[in-house]
Amino acid sequence: CLMASRTLFRIEQGLNASRRQLAWPRSAVDRIAGLKFLDQYLHLVGCWDRKDRARLWKTRIDGNHPSQGDLAPDLAASFVAHAIGSHPDLDGWSQWQALDVETWLIDDILRKVDIASMACSLECRCPLLDQQVAEFAAGLPKDFKIDWRGRTKVLLKKLYPDLLPPQLFSRKKKGFSMPIGPWMRNQWKEVVRASIEDSWGKGLETCFNREVLRQIWQEHQDGRQDHGLRLWTWLVLFRWNQRFKPDWVA
């Protein structure tokens, strides 16, 4: 799959001049093609992959802590492996969807919608989460949900091409996300920089590599990479550590 995707990418670059400036990998599907099944999911839902965590994690602490950046025990991986394992009869993509329904949908998306809508005295409804519709969708073969190029909502797009404007089917998906990237470059620029340069305390100082965080912060400020979510997770951890001063390092 990885070789086929790369080959198609090169062919498209040769045939379409507008694509010659694009860099590989082009999509999320391309980026995870060479990874193991569990790592594919973690790569899609997280902002720190194993390689970057390996750079960020500093040194071995004791027998129960990670060494050379190989975080162990990896609590996220353990949780996902257990959750996916509770659906052994489903194919891989359906296992991912079941996990999303049981975690991300309930604890994140629907919760945010409920809070925001109730704050405005609005009653929101999610028609595609009607029990019968959801059960029908869950039982569909994978080819009805995602095609070989990684394009999703295949059945919906085939059902309503004459009722909806065609640009809706090609428009990039966009959620109600916050502009974290720009915040890290503007309003919170100095706040994040200070969180990297200030005294961390024993826990963070022992575990994390300050130079790696400096590099990530600078790449984000220069516009070379969008590390907004990574810087946000660091800032949250830093503030949590400041407030609660946990004895989390032996």
PDB file of C-alpha atoms in Angstrom, residues 8 12 22 37 41 49 70 75 83 91 94 99 106 114 117 126 134 152 162 182 190 197 201 210-212 231 248:
ATOM      1  CA  LEU A   8       0.597   7.462  -7.484  1.00  0.00           C
ATOM      2  CA  GLU A  12       0.320  12.973 -10.099  1.00  0.00           C
ATOM      3  CA  LEU A  22       3.847  19.183  -2.659  1.00  0.00           C
ATOM      4  CA  PHE A  37      -1.743  -1.063  13.406  1.00  0.00           C
ATOM      5  CA  TYR A  41      -4.166   4.986  15.479  1.00  0.00           C
ATOM      6  CA  ASP A  49       4.652  10.313  17.782  1.00  0.00           C
ATOM      7  CA  ASP A  70      11.231   4.868  24.581  1.00  0.00           C
ATOM      8  CA  LEU A  75      -0.171   4.273  29.026  1.00  0.00           C
ATOM      9  CA  ALA A  83      -9.965  -1.004  24.065  1.00  0.00           C
ATOM     10  CA  ASP A  91     -11.889  -5.386  11.169  1.00  0.00           C
ATOM     11  CA  SER A  94     -14.194  -0.705  12.473  1.00  0.00           C
ATOM     12  CA  LEU A  99     -12.983   3.180  19.959  1.00  0.00           C
ATOM     13  CA  ILE A 106     -18.714  10.854  23.989  1.00  0.00           C
ATOM     14  CA  ASP A 114     -23.674  20.205  24.652  1.00  0.00           C
ATOM     15  CA  SER A 117     -25.296  24.916  22.839  1.00  0.00           C
ATOM     16  CA  CYS A 126     -27.225  14.881  15.798  1.00  0.00           C
ATOM     17  CA  ALA A 134     -25.763   4.497  13.737  1.00  0.00           C
ATOM     18  CA  THR A 152     -14.273   9.077   3.821  1.00  0.00           C
ATOM     19  CA  ASP A 162     -27.952  15.721  -6.873  1.00  0.00           C
ATOM     20  CA  PRO A 182      -1.597  31.320  15.915  1.00  0.00           C
ATOM     21  CA  GLU A 190       6.051  34.703  25.612  1.00  0.00           C
ATOM     22  CA  GLU A 197      13.033  28.652  29.949  1.00  0.00           C
ATOM     23  CA  GLY A 201      11.282  21.583  39.226  1.00  0.00           C
ATOM     24  CA  ARG A 210      14.834  21.464  27.260  1.00  0.00           C
ATOM     25  CA  GLU A 211      16.814  21.857  24.046  1.00  0.00           C
ATOM     26  CA  VAL A 212      14.267  19.852  22.072  1.00  0.00           C
ATOM     27  CA  LEU A 231       3.429  23.419  22.623  1.00  0.00           C
ATOM     28  CA  TRP A 248       6.040  11.956  40.355  1.00  0.00           C
TER      29      TRP A 248
END
